[in-house]
PDB file of C-alpha atoms in Angstrom:
ATOM      1  CA  UNK A  20      46.549 -31.199 120.133  1.00 40.00           C
ATOM      2  CA  UNK A  21      43.554 -33.080 121.527  1.00 40.00           C
ATOM      3  CA  UNK A  22      44.009 -31.359 124.888  1.00 39.00           C
ATOM      4  CA  UNK A  23      43.972 -27.953 123.157  1.00 44.00           C
ATOM      5  CA  UNK A  24      40.775 -28.813 121.310  1.00 41.00           C
ATOM      6  CA  UNK A  25      39.085 -30.017 124.514  1.00 36.00           C
ATOM      7  CA  UNK A  26      40.211 -26.897 126.403  1.00 43.00           C
ATOM      8  CA  UNK A  27      38.879 -24.635 123.646  1.00 43.00           C
ATOM      9  CA  UNK A  28      35.544 -26.477 123.647  1.00 41.00           C
ATOM     10  CA  UNK A  29      35.199 -26.124 127.423  1.00 37.00           C
ATOM     11  CA  UNK A  30      36.045 -22.412 127.266  1.00 43.00           C
ATOM     12  CA  UNK A  31      33.461 -21.880 124.514  1.00 43.00           C
ATOM     13  CA  UNK A  32      30.804 -23.740 126.495  1.00 40.00           C
ATOM     14  CA  UNK A  33      31.433 -21.585 129.558  1.00 39.00           C
ATOM     15  CA  UNK A  34      31.442 -18.340 127.585  1.00 45.00           C
ATOM     16  CA  UNK A  35      28.308 -19.130 125.548  1.00 44.00           C
ATOM     17  CA  UNK A  36      25.683 -18.566 128.301  1.00 47.00           C
ATOM     18  CA  UNK A  37      27.141 -15.165 129.147  1.00 46.00           C
ATOM     19  CA  UNK A  38      27.268 -14.134 125.502  1.00 45.00           C
ATOM     20  CA  UNK A  39      23.714 -15.314 124.810  1.00 45.00           C
ATOM     21  CA  UNK A  40      22.432 -13.525 127.890  1.00 58.00           C
ATOM     22  CA  UNK A  41      23.332 -10.171 126.316  1.00 82.00           C
ATOM     23  CA  UNK A  42      24.588  -8.692 129.573  1.00 96.00           C
ATOM     24  CA  UNK A  43      26.214  -5.260 129.442  1.00 97.00           C
ATOM     25  CA  UNK A  44      28.505  -4.109 132.227  1.00 98.00           C
ATOM     26  CA  UNK A  45      28.652  -0.333 132.670  1.00 97.00           C
ATOM     27  CA  UNK A  46      29.419   2.233 135.308  1.00 96.00           C
ATOM     28  CA  UNK A  47      31.135   5.409 136.372  1.00 96.00           C
ATOM     29  CA  UNK A  48      34.107   6.309 138.522  1.00 97.00           C
ATOM     30  CA  UNK A  49      33.788   9.856 139.889  1.00 97.00           C
ATOM     31  CA  UNK A  50      36.211  10.976 142.602  1.00 97.00           C
ATOM     32  CA  UNK A  51      37.142  14.484 143.696  1.00 98.00           C
ATOM     33  CA  UNK A  52      39.545  16.269 146.040  1.00 98.00           C
ATOM     34  CA  UNK A  53      37.579  18.870 148.006  1.00 97.00           C
ATOM     35  CA  UNK A  54      38.343  21.647 150.405  1.00 97.00           C
ATOM     36  CA  UNK A  55      35.195  22.429 152.415  1.00 96.00           C
ATOM     37  CA  UNK A  56      34.294  25.150 154.898  1.00 95.00           C
ATOM     38  CA  UNK A  57      31.214  25.834 157.017  1.00 91.00           C
ATOM     39  CA  UNK A  58      31.153  29.499 157.998  1.00 82.00           C
ATOM     40  CA  UNK A  59      28.021  29.156 160.184  1.00 78.00           C
ATOM     41  CA  UNK A  60      29.489  26.611 162.586  1.00 72.00           C
ATOM     42  CA  UNK A  61      31.266  27.603 165.781  1.00 65.00           C
ATOM     43  CA  UNK A  62      34.086  26.693 165.841  1.00 77.00           C
ATOM     44  CA  UNK A  63      34.585  27.322 162.147  1.00 81.00           C
ATOM     45  CA  UNK A  64      34.745  24.088 160.113  1.00 84.00           C
ATOM     46  CA  UNK A  65      37.454  23.605 157.489  1.00 92.00           C
ATOM     47  CA  UNK A  66      38.731  20.295 156.093  1.00 94.00           C
ATOM     48  CA  UNK A  67      40.089  18.445 153.063  1.00 96.00           C
ATOM     49  CA  UNK A  68      38.211  15.438 151.665  1.00 95.00           C
ATOM     50  CA  UNK A  69      38.611  12.793 148.999  1.00 96.00           C
ATOM     51  CA  UNK A  70      35.026  12.130 147.880  1.00 95.00           C
ATOM     52  CA  UNK A  71      33.500   9.377 145.777  1.00 95.00           C
ATOM     53  CA  UNK A  72      30.578  11.026 143.989  1.00 95.00           C
ATOM     54  CA  UNK A  73      27.868   8.592 142.896  1.00 93.00           C
ATOM     55  CA  UNK A  74      30.471   6.164 141.537  1.00 95.00           C
ATOM     56  CA  UNK A  75      28.634   3.073 140.394  1.00 94.00           C
ATOM     57  CA  UNK A  76      28.667  -0.248 138.589  1.00 94.00           C
ATOM     58  CA  UNK A  77      25.712  -1.709 136.759  1.00 95.00           C
ATOM     59  CA  UNK A  78      24.561  -4.717 134.767  1.00 97.00           C
ATOM     60  CA  UNK A  79      21.779  -4.588 132.206  1.00 98.00           C
ATOM     61  CA  UNK A  80      20.392  -6.806 129.509  1.00 98.00           C
ATOM     62  CA  UNK A  81      17.666  -7.386 126.980  1.00 97.00           C
ATOM     63  CA  UNK A  82      16.028 -10.402 125.353  1.00 97.00           C
ATOM     64  CA  UNK A  83      14.100 -10.287 122.096  1.00 97.00           C
ATOM     65  CA  UNK A  84      10.750 -12.000 122.703  1.00 97.00           C
ATOM     66  CA  UNK A  85       9.551 -11.589 119.131  1.00 97.00           C
ATOM     67  CA  UNK A  86       6.747  -9.542 117.552  1.00 96.00           C
ATOM     68  CA  UNK A  87       8.500  -6.291 118.496  1.00 96.00           C
ATOM     69  CA  UNK A  88       8.526  -7.149 122.218  1.00 98.00           C
ATOM     70  CA  UNK A  89      11.660  -7.292 124.375  1.00 98.00           C
ATOM     71  CA  UNK A  90      12.381  -8.033 128.009  1.00 98.00           C
ATOM     72  CA  UNK A  91      14.689  -5.542 129.725  1.00 98.00           C
ATOM     73  CA  UNK A  92      16.370  -5.556 133.121  1.00 98.00           C
ATOM     74  CA  UNK A  93      18.901  -3.511 135.077  1.00 97.00           C
ATOM     75  CA  UNK A  94      20.801  -3.907 138.364  1.00 95.00           C
ATOM     76  CA  UNK A  95      22.909  -0.954 139.513  1.00 94.00           C
ATOM     77  CA  UNK A  96      24.692  -0.232 142.768  1.00 92.00           C
ATOM     78  CA  UNK A  97      27.102   2.315 144.184  1.00 91.00           C
ATOM     79  CA  UNK A  98      30.806   1.832 144.876  1.00 89.00           C
ATOM     80  CA  UNK A  99      32.787   4.142 147.161  1.00 90.00           C
ATOM     81  CA  UNK A 100      36.194   4.804 145.585  1.00 89.00           C
ATOM     82  CA  UNK A 101      37.343   6.957 148.495  1.00 87.00           C
ATOM     83  CA  UNK A 102      37.332   4.096 151.027  1.00 84.00           C
ATOM     84  CA  UNK A 103      36.904   0.995 148.844  1.00 78.00           C
ATOM     85  CA  UNK A 104      33.431   0.185 150.159  1.00 72.00           C
ATOM     86  CA  UNK A 105      31.631  -2.052 147.663  1.00 67.00           C
ATOM     87  CA  UNK A 106      27.955  -2.724 147.019  1.00 61.00           C
ATOM     88  CA  UNK A 107      26.774   0.488 148.646  1.00 56.00           C
ATOM     89  CA  UNK A 108      23.147   0.390 149.849  1.00 56.00           C
ATOM     90  CA  UNK A 109      22.250   3.754 148.322  1.00 61.00           C
ATOM     91  CA  UNK A 110      19.470   2.138 146.294  1.00 75.00           C
ATOM     92  CA  UNK A 111      20.197   2.839 142.644  1.00 92.00           C
ATOM     93  CA  UNK A 112      17.985   1.749 139.731  1.00 95.00           C
ATOM     94  CA  UNK A 113      17.223  -1.991 139.659  1.00 96.00           C
ATOM     95  CA  UNK A 114      14.209  -3.254 137.750  1.00 97.00           C
ATOM     96  CA  UNK A 115      12.717  -5.588 135.136  1.00 98.00           C
ATOM     97  CA  UNK A 116      10.173  -4.888 132.436  1.00 98.00           C
ATOM     98  CA  UNK A 117       8.951  -5.054 128.846  1.00 98.00           C
ATOM     99  CA  UNK A 118       9.486  -2.642 125.977  1.00 98.00           C
ATOM    100  CA  UNK A 119       8.154  -2.218 122.458  1.00 98.00           C
ATOM    101  CA  UNK A 120       6.770   0.314 120.010  1.00 97.00           C
ATOM    102  CA  UNK A 121       4.047   1.090 122.565  1.00 97.00           C
ATOM    103  CA  UNK A 122       6.557   2.224 125.208  1.00 98.00           C
ATOM    104  CA  UNK A 123       8.198   0.691 128.284  1.00 98.00           C
ATOM    105  CA  UNK A 124       6.628  -0.958 131.309  1.00 98.00           C
ATOM    106  CA  UNK A 125       8.885  -1.742 134.284  1.00 98.00           C
ATOM    107  CA  UNK A 126       8.776  -2.397 138.005  1.00 97.00           C
ATOM    108  CA  UNK A 127      11.311  -2.437 140.842  1.00 97.00           C
ATOM    109  CA  UNK A 128      13.520   0.485 141.885  1.00 96.00           C
ATOM    110  CA  UNK A 129      13.511   3.454 139.492  1.00 97.00           C
ATOM    111  CA  UNK A 130      13.733   7.243 139.230  1.00 97.00           C
ATOM    112  CA  UNK A 131      10.320   8.870 139.526  1.00 97.00           C
ATOM    113  CA  UNK A 132       8.878  10.659 136.466  1.00 98.00           C
ATOM    114  CA  UNK A 133       9.196  13.890 138.481  1.00 98.00           C
ATOM    115  CA  UNK A 134      12.946  13.333 138.726  1.00 98.00           C
ATOM    116  CA  UNK A 135      13.170  12.307 135.060  1.00 98.00           C
ATOM    117  CA  UNK A 136      11.355  15.491 133.977  1.00 98.00           C
ATOM    118  CA  UNK A 137      13.488  17.757 136.179  1.00 98.00           C
ATOM    119  CA  UNK A 138      16.730  16.388 134.739  1.00 98.00           C
ATOM    120  CA  UNK A 139      15.387  16.355 131.161  1.00 98.00           C
ATOM    121  CA  UNK A 140      15.637  20.162 131.046  1.00 98.00           C
ATOM    122  CA  UNK A 141      19.440  19.954 131.181  1.00 98.00           C
ATOM    123  CA  UNK A 142      19.464  21.933 134.433  1.00 98.00           C
ATOM    124  CA  UNK A 143      22.151  19.759 136.075  1.00 98.00           C
ATOM    125  CA  UNK A 144      25.185  20.681 133.970  1.00 98.00           C
ATOM    126  CA  UNK A 145      27.737  19.393 136.488  1.00 98.00           C
ATOM    127  CA  UNK A 146      25.767  16.619 138.128  1.00 96.00           C
ATOM    128  CA  UNK A 147      27.063  14.934 141.314  1.00 97.00           C
ATOM    129  CA  UNK A 148      29.832  17.525 141.667  1.00 98.00           C
ATOM    130  CA  UNK A 149      30.116  20.064 144.477  1.00 97.00           C
ATOM    131  CA  UNK A 150      27.802  22.359 142.469  1.00 98.00           C
ATOM    132  CA  UNK A 151      25.156  19.735 141.660  1.00 97.00           C
ATOM    133  CA  UNK A 152      22.014  21.693 140.690  1.00 97.00           C
ATOM    134  CA  UNK A 153      19.462  19.941 142.923  1.00 93.00           C
ATOM    135  CA  UNK A 154      21.685  20.592 145.958  1.00 95.00           C
ATOM    136  CA  UNK A 155      22.109  24.287 145.116  1.00 96.00           C
ATOM    137  CA  UNK A 156      18.330  24.675 144.790  1.00 95.00           C
ATOM    138  CA  UNK A 157      17.486  22.232 147.605  1.00 92.00           C
ATOM    139  CA  UNK A 158      15.225  20.265 145.233  1.00 94.00           C
ATOM    140  CA  UNK A 159      13.909  16.904 146.436  1.00 90.00           C
ATOM    141  CA  UNK A 160      14.200  14.307 143.671  1.00 90.00           C
ATOM    142  CA  UNK A 161      13.391  10.674 144.361  1.00 92.00           C
ATOM    143  CA  UNK A 162      14.177   7.176 143.238  1.00 93.00           C
ATOM    144  CA  UNK A 163      11.305   4.987 144.460  1.00 93.00           C
ATOM    145  CA  UNK A 164      11.487   1.361 145.493  1.00 92.00           C
ATOM    146  CA  UNK A 165       8.469  -0.925 144.965  1.00 93.00           C
ATOM    147  CA  UNK A 166       7.457   1.171 141.969  1.00 95.00           C
ATOM    148  CA  UNK A 167       5.479   0.300 138.833  1.00 97.00           C
ATOM    149  CA  UNK A 168       6.147   2.631 135.916  1.00 98.00           C
ATOM    150  CA  UNK A 169       5.231   3.333 132.295  1.00 98.00           C
ATOM    151  CA  UNK A 170       7.305   5.463 129.892  1.00 98.00           C
ATOM    152  CA  UNK A 171       5.819   6.366 126.525  1.00 98.00           C
ATOM    153  CA  UNK A 172       7.711   6.242 123.226  1.00 98.00           C
ATOM    154  CA  UNK A 173       9.061   9.491 121.822  1.00 97.00           C
ATOM    155  CA  UNK A 174       6.228  11.080 119.826  1.00 97.00           C
ATOM    156  CA  UNK A 175       7.760  13.869 117.714  1.00 97.00           C
ATOM    157  CA  UNK A 176       9.769  15.038 120.721  1.00 98.00           C
ATOM    158  CA  UNK A 177       7.036  14.477 123.321  1.00 98.00           C
ATOM    159  CA  UNK A 178       7.398  11.837 126.048  1.00 98.00           C
ATOM    160  CA  UNK A 179       5.362  11.214 129.177  1.00 98.00           C
ATOM    161  CA  UNK A 180       5.897   8.920 132.145  1.00 98.00           C
ATOM    162  CA  UNK A 181       3.871   7.794 135.137  1.00 98.00           C
ATOM    163  CA  UNK A 182       4.630   5.629 138.157  1.00 98.00           C
ATOM    164  CA  UNK A 183       2.930   4.382 141.295  1.00 96.00           C
ATOM    165  CA  UNK A 184       4.394   2.965 144.502  1.00 93.00           C
ATOM    166  CA  UNK A 185       2.927   0.119 146.525  1.00 86.00           C
ATOM    167  CA  UNK A 186       2.524   0.785 150.257  1.00 76.00           C
ATOM    168  CA  UNK A 187       3.663  -2.609 151.589  1.00 67.00           C
ATOM    169  CA  UNK A 188       2.567  -1.977 155.173  1.00 58.00           C
ATOM    170  CA  UNK A 189      -0.502  -2.466 157.363  1.00 52.00           C
ATOM    171  CA  UNK A 190      -1.361   1.233 157.391  1.00 62.00           C
ATOM    172  CA  UNK A 191      -0.379   1.946 153.786  1.00 67.00           C
ATOM    173  CA  UNK A 192      -1.252  -1.160 151.816  1.00 72.00           C
ATOM    174  CA  UNK A 193      -2.558   0.147 148.506  1.00 77.00           C
ATOM    175  CA  UNK A 194      -1.138  -0.452 145.047  1.00 86.00           C
ATOM    176  CA  UNK A 195      -0.794   3.293 144.428  1.00 82.00           C
ATOM    177  CA  UNK A 196      -0.175   4.918 147.801  1.00 82.00           C
ATOM    178  CA  UNK A 197       2.176   7.333 146.012  1.00 91.00           C
ATOM    179  CA  UNK A 198       2.266   8.452 142.393  1.00 94.00           C
ATOM    180  CA  UNK A 199       4.366  10.586 140.072  1.00 97.00           C
ATOM    181  CA  UNK A 200       3.795  11.881 136.538  1.00 98.00           C
ATOM    182  CA  UNK A 201       6.026  13.790 134.133  1.00 98.00           C
ATOM    183  CA  UNK A 202       5.744  15.266 130.637  1.00 98.00           C
ATOM    184  CA  UNK A 203       8.891  16.054 128.607  1.00 98.00           C
ATOM    185  CA  UNK A 204       9.427  17.694 125.215  1.00 98.00           C
ATOM    186  CA  UNK A 205      12.654  18.093 123.246  1.00 98.00           C
ATOM    187  CA  UNK A 206      13.044  19.449 119.716  1.00 97.00           C
ATOM    188  CA  UNK A 207      15.450  21.771 117.838  1.00 96.00           C
ATOM    189  CA  UNK A 208      17.412  22.680 120.977  1.00 97.00           C
ATOM    190  CA  UNK A 209      14.297  23.474 123.037  1.00 98.00           C
ATOM    191  CA  UNK A 210      13.430  21.408 126.113  1.00 98.00           C
ATOM    192  CA  UNK A 211      10.230  21.728 128.148  1.00 98.00           C
ATOM    193  CA  UNK A 212       9.102  19.732 131.176  1.00 98.00           C
ATOM    194  CA  UNK A 213       6.314  19.604 133.747  1.00 98.00           C
ATOM    195  CA  UNK A 214       5.777  17.125 136.589  1.00 98.00           C
ATOM    196  CA  UNK A 215       3.701  16.409 139.669  1.00 97.00           C
ATOM    197  CA  UNK A 216       4.436  14.015 142.509  1.00 96.00           C
ATOM    198  CA  UNK A 217       2.241  13.047 145.474  1.00 92.00           C
ATOM    199  CA  UNK A 218       3.542  11.080 148.445  1.00 83.00           C
ATOM    200  CA  UNK A 219       0.102  10.952 150.018  1.00 71.00           C
ATOM    201  CA  UNK A 220       1.097   8.968 153.082  1.00 63.00           C
ATOM    202  CA  UNK A 221       3.513  11.734 154.052  1.00 64.00           C
ATOM    203  CA  UNK A 222       1.199  14.602 153.051  1.00 67.00           C
ATOM    204  CA  UNK A 223       3.910  15.575 150.611  1.00 81.00           C
ATOM    205  CA  UNK A 224       3.331  16.750 147.070  1.00 90.00           C
ATOM    206  CA  UNK A 225       5.356  18.882 144.670  1.00 94.00           C
ATOM    207  CA  UNK A 226       4.939  20.489 141.257  1.00 96.00           C
ATOM    208  CA  UNK A 227       7.653  21.367 138.735  1.00 98.00           C
ATOM    209  CA  UNK A 228       8.031  23.448 135.561  1.00 98.00           C
ATOM    210  CA  UNK A 229      11.258  23.598 133.557  1.00 98.00           C
ATOM    211  CA  UNK A 230      12.758  24.844 130.326  1.00 98.00           C
ATOM    212  CA  UNK A 231      16.107  24.536 128.558  1.00 98.00           C
ATOM    213  CA  UNK A 232      17.504  25.868 125.294  1.00 98.00           C
ATOM    214  CA  UNK A 233      20.703  25.272 123.354  1.00 98.00           C
ATOM    215  CA  UNK A 234      21.942  27.553 120.596  1.00 97.00           C
ATOM    216  CA  UNK A 235      25.361  26.850 119.113  1.00 97.00           C
ATOM    217  CA  UNK A 236      27.849  26.762 122.040  1.00 98.00           C
ATOM    218  CA  UNK A 237      25.435  28.222 124.612  1.00 98.00           C
ATOM    219  CA  UNK A 238      22.951  26.350 126.799  1.00 98.00           C
ATOM    220  CA  UNK A 239      20.634  27.780 129.441  1.00 98.00           C
ATOM    221  CA  UNK A 240      18.088  26.031 131.645  1.00 98.00           C
ATOM    222  CA  UNK A 241      15.704  27.043 134.438  1.00 98.00           C
ATOM    223  CA  UNK A 242      13.372  25.128 136.770  1.00 98.00           C
ATOM    224  CA  UNK A 243      10.753  26.008 139.387  1.00 98.00           C
ATOM    225  CA  UNK A 244       9.531  23.592 142.080  1.00 97.00           C
ATOM    226  CA  UNK A 245       6.705  24.174 144.557  1.00 95.00           C
ATOM    227  CA  UNK A 246       7.067  21.698 147.446  1.00 91.00           C
ATOM    228  CA  UNK A 247       4.019  21.523 149.724  1.00 86.00           C
ATOM    229  CA  UNK A 248       5.436  19.408 152.567  1.00 73.00           C
ATOM    230  CA  UNK A 249       8.358  21.699 153.328  1.00 71.00           C
ATOM    231  CA  UNK A 250       6.382  24.810 152.323  1.00 82.00           C
ATOM    232  CA  UNK A 251       9.202  25.706 149.974  1.00 90.00           C
ATOM    233  CA  UNK A 252       9.664  27.131 146.539  1.00 94.00           C
ATOM    234  CA  UNK A 253      12.865  26.101 144.777  1.00 96.00           C
ATOM    235  CA  UNK A 254      14.489  27.869 141.843  1.00 97.00           C
ATOM    236  CA  UNK A 255      17.411  26.858 139.631  1.00 98.00           C
ATOM    237  CA  UNK A 256      19.147  28.537 136.713  1.00 98.00           C
ATOM    238  CA  UNK A 257      22.152  27.049 134.929  1.00 98.00           C
ATOM    239  CA  UNK A 258      24.142  28.151 131.906  1.00 98.00           C
ATOM    240  CA  UNK A 259      27.091  26.817 129.967  1.00 98.00           C
ATOM    241  CA  UNK A 260      29.427  27.818 127.154  1.00 98.00           C
ATOM    242  CA  UNK A 261      31.434  25.204 125.240  1.00 98.00           C
ATOM    243  CA  UNK A 262      34.757  25.927 123.537  1.00 98.00           C
ATOM    244  CA  UNK A 263      37.008  23.230 122.182  1.00 97.00           C
ATOM    245  CA  UNK A 264      37.179  20.381 124.679  1.00 98.00           C
ATOM    246  CA  UNK A 265      36.123  22.699 127.500  1.00 98.00           C
ATOM    247  CA  UNK A 266      32.837  23.807 129.013  1.00 98.00           C
ATOM    248  CA  UNK A 267      32.304  26.710 131.406  1.00 98.00           C
ATOM    249  CA  UNK A 268      29.307  26.250 133.725  1.00 98.00           C
ATOM    250  CA  UNK A 269      27.584  28.748 135.999  1.00 98.00           C
ATOM    251  CA  UNK A 270      24.769  27.569 138.302  1.00 98.00           C
ATOM    252  CA  UNK A 271      22.468  29.282 140.801  1.00 98.00           C
ATOM    253  CA  UNK A 272      19.817  27.937 143.166  1.00 97.00           C
ATOM    254  CA  UNK A 273      17.415  29.398 145.696  1.00 96.00           C
ATOM    255  CA  UNK A 274      15.192  27.993 148.426  1.00 94.00           C
ATOM    256  CA  UNK A 275      12.296  30.173 149.690  1.00 92.00           C
ATOM    257  CA  UNK A 276      10.181  28.981 152.607  1.00 84.00           C
ATOM    258  CA  UNK A 277       7.092  30.202 154.457  1.00 75.00           C
ATOM    259  CA  UNK A 278       9.201  31.349 157.386  1.00 70.00           C
ATOM    260  CA  UNK A 279      10.582  34.205 155.303  1.00 68.00           C
ATOM    261  CA  UNK A 280      14.026  32.670 154.906  1.00 75.00           C
ATOM    262  CA  UNK A 281      15.627  32.824 151.471  1.00 87.00           C
ATOM    263  CA  UNK A 282      18.796  30.814 150.900  1.00 93.00           C
ATOM    264  CA  UNK A 283      20.875  31.455 147.786  1.00 96.00           C
ATOM    265  CA  UNK A 284      23.607  29.170 146.449  1.00 97.00           C
ATOM    266  CA  UNK A 285      25.796  29.487 143.405  1.00 98.00           C
ATOM    267  CA  UNK A 286      28.687  27.761 141.725  1.00 98.00           C
ATOM    268  CA  UNK A 287      31.077  28.025 138.827  1.00 98.00           C
ATOM    269  CA  UNK A 288      32.968  25.207 137.152  1.00 98.00           C
ATOM    270  CA  UNK A 289      35.128  24.319 134.198  1.00 98.00           C
ATOM    271  CA  UNK A 290      35.187  20.853 132.611  1.00 98.00           C
ATOM    272  CA  UNK A 291      37.799  19.498 130.198  1.00 98.00           C
ATOM    273  CA  UNK A 292      37.137  16.427 128.058  1.00 98.00           C
ATOM    274  CA  UNK A 293      40.204  14.186 128.008  1.00 98.00           C
ATOM    275  CA  UNK A 294      38.578  11.453 125.901  1.00 98.00           C
ATOM    276  CA  UNK A 295      35.119  10.162 124.980  1.00 97.00           C
ATOM    277  CA  UNK A 296      34.891   8.550 128.411  1.00 98.00           C
ATOM    278  CA  UNK A 297      37.060  10.703 130.686  1.00 98.00           C
ATOM    279  CA  UNK A 298      36.517  14.244 131.963  1.00 98.00           C
ATOM    280  CA  UNK A 299      38.410  16.420 134.440  1.00 98.00           C
ATOM    281  CA  UNK A 300      36.931  19.447 136.163  1.00 98.00           C
ATOM    282  CA  UNK A 301      37.401  22.178 138.723  1.00 98.00           C
ATOM    283  CA  UNK A 302      34.516  23.795 140.619  1.00 98.00           C
ATOM    284  CA  UNK A 303      33.842  26.378 143.317  1.00 98.00           C
ATOM    285  CA  UNK A 304      30.595  26.844 145.241  1.00 98.00           C
ATOM    286  CA  UNK A 305      29.140  29.195 147.837  1.00 97.00           C
ATOM    287  CA  UNK A 306      25.896  28.763 149.789  1.00 96.00           C
ATOM    288  CA  UNK A 307      23.898  30.619 152.461  1.00 93.00           C
ATOM    289  CA  UNK A 308      22.869  27.419 154.230  1.00 89.00           C
ATOM    290  CA  UNK A 309      25.172  24.487 153.403  1.00 89.00           C
ATOM    291  CA  UNK A 310      23.494  23.463 150.156  1.00 91.00           C
ATOM    292  CA  UNK A 311      26.681  22.342 148.448  1.00 95.00           C
ATOM    293  CA  UNK A 312      26.879  18.656 147.559  1.00 94.00           C
ATOM    294  CA  UNK A 313      29.589  17.557 149.973  1.00 92.00           C
ATOM    295  CA  UNK A 314      30.393  14.711 152.350  1.00 84.00           C
ATOM    296  CA  UNK A 315      30.039  17.141 155.275  1.00 85.00           C
ATOM    297  CA  UNK A 316      27.832  20.226 155.418  1.00 85.00           C
ATOM    298  CA  UNK A 317      29.638  23.112 153.731  1.00 90.00           C
ATOM    299  CA  UNK A 318      28.835  26.721 152.857  1.00 93.00           C
ATOM    300  CA  UNK A 319      31.872  27.211 150.619  1.00 96.00           C
ATOM    301  CA  UNK A 320      34.023  24.708 148.805  1.00 97.00           C
ATOM    302  CA  UNK A 321      36.596  24.059 146.113  1.00 97.00           C
ATOM    303  CA  UNK A 322      36.675  20.794 144.178  1.00 98.00           C
ATOM    304  CA  UNK A 323      39.026  19.140 141.685  1.00 98.00           C
ATOM    305  CA  UNK A 324      37.726  15.923 140.167  1.00 98.00           C
ATOM    306  CA  UNK A 325      37.809  13.298 137.428  1.00 98.00           C
ATOM    307  CA  UNK A 326      34.977  11.255 135.886  1.00 98.00           C
ATOM    308  CA  UNK A 327      35.530   8.058 133.891  1.00 98.00           C
ATOM    309  CA  UNK A 328      32.604   6.201 132.333  1.00 98.00           C
ATOM    310  CA  UNK A 329      32.760   2.611 131.183  1.00 96.00           C
TER     311      UNK A 329
END
């Protein structure tokens, strides 16, 4: 009896720090079976793949500091379920900060406000799959390291965010050698977004406008990006129709450059919700210049996948 009591006390003492820390473990397992082809290569490329698509595990927590102020932190990393490779160095969000009624201040590794605004439109209806929207439209979206960011509270549907990136080198040693800003609005099914990002050390800046709208079972979204460094204009249009536990998605993207080349990509997919946390899908994509999201470059591809969130 005494041994049982002692054992229970020891177990409680060990568990208490973890419980008090308020740590949440979360993540996503996303793996697909793909058949990929590259029609522009000679000899013609064709192969089967098992692909881990942005599978990840993360830890996050919060501590109430009183007076409406809380400390927040997050540490997230990739995990490759196709080959078992752990702690992938893909550089996912990892940061610490403070949050309150006035908004959120954080620093570390985080999506730029440009990226946040682009995704806020709902344009990426089958994200990380073969027909991922930013791949179809060849849109550059960044997650900056060494960043300092502020995200406003939601003000009747309006949110804005801004971030700067420290240079950390002899040539680029300023506190704000790069900066990104985004404005997002969401209300009654309507989503609007605008963003600007300037990577001044690389002479690279880009501007984005986006809109999305949901009415009953239908959703449509469109974005436009003007990228100065690559002298490109990028367009995306996505639409979906939901019925029962299913959703039909159609996506199109285009990259126009100053050399007169226009590359179109499109995809179609069907998702089926198996539970609140598990989804299965099938997708097909076709691209003029290998803009499909695949392990190897591909101009056409078929994908069958499952996503489980925890």
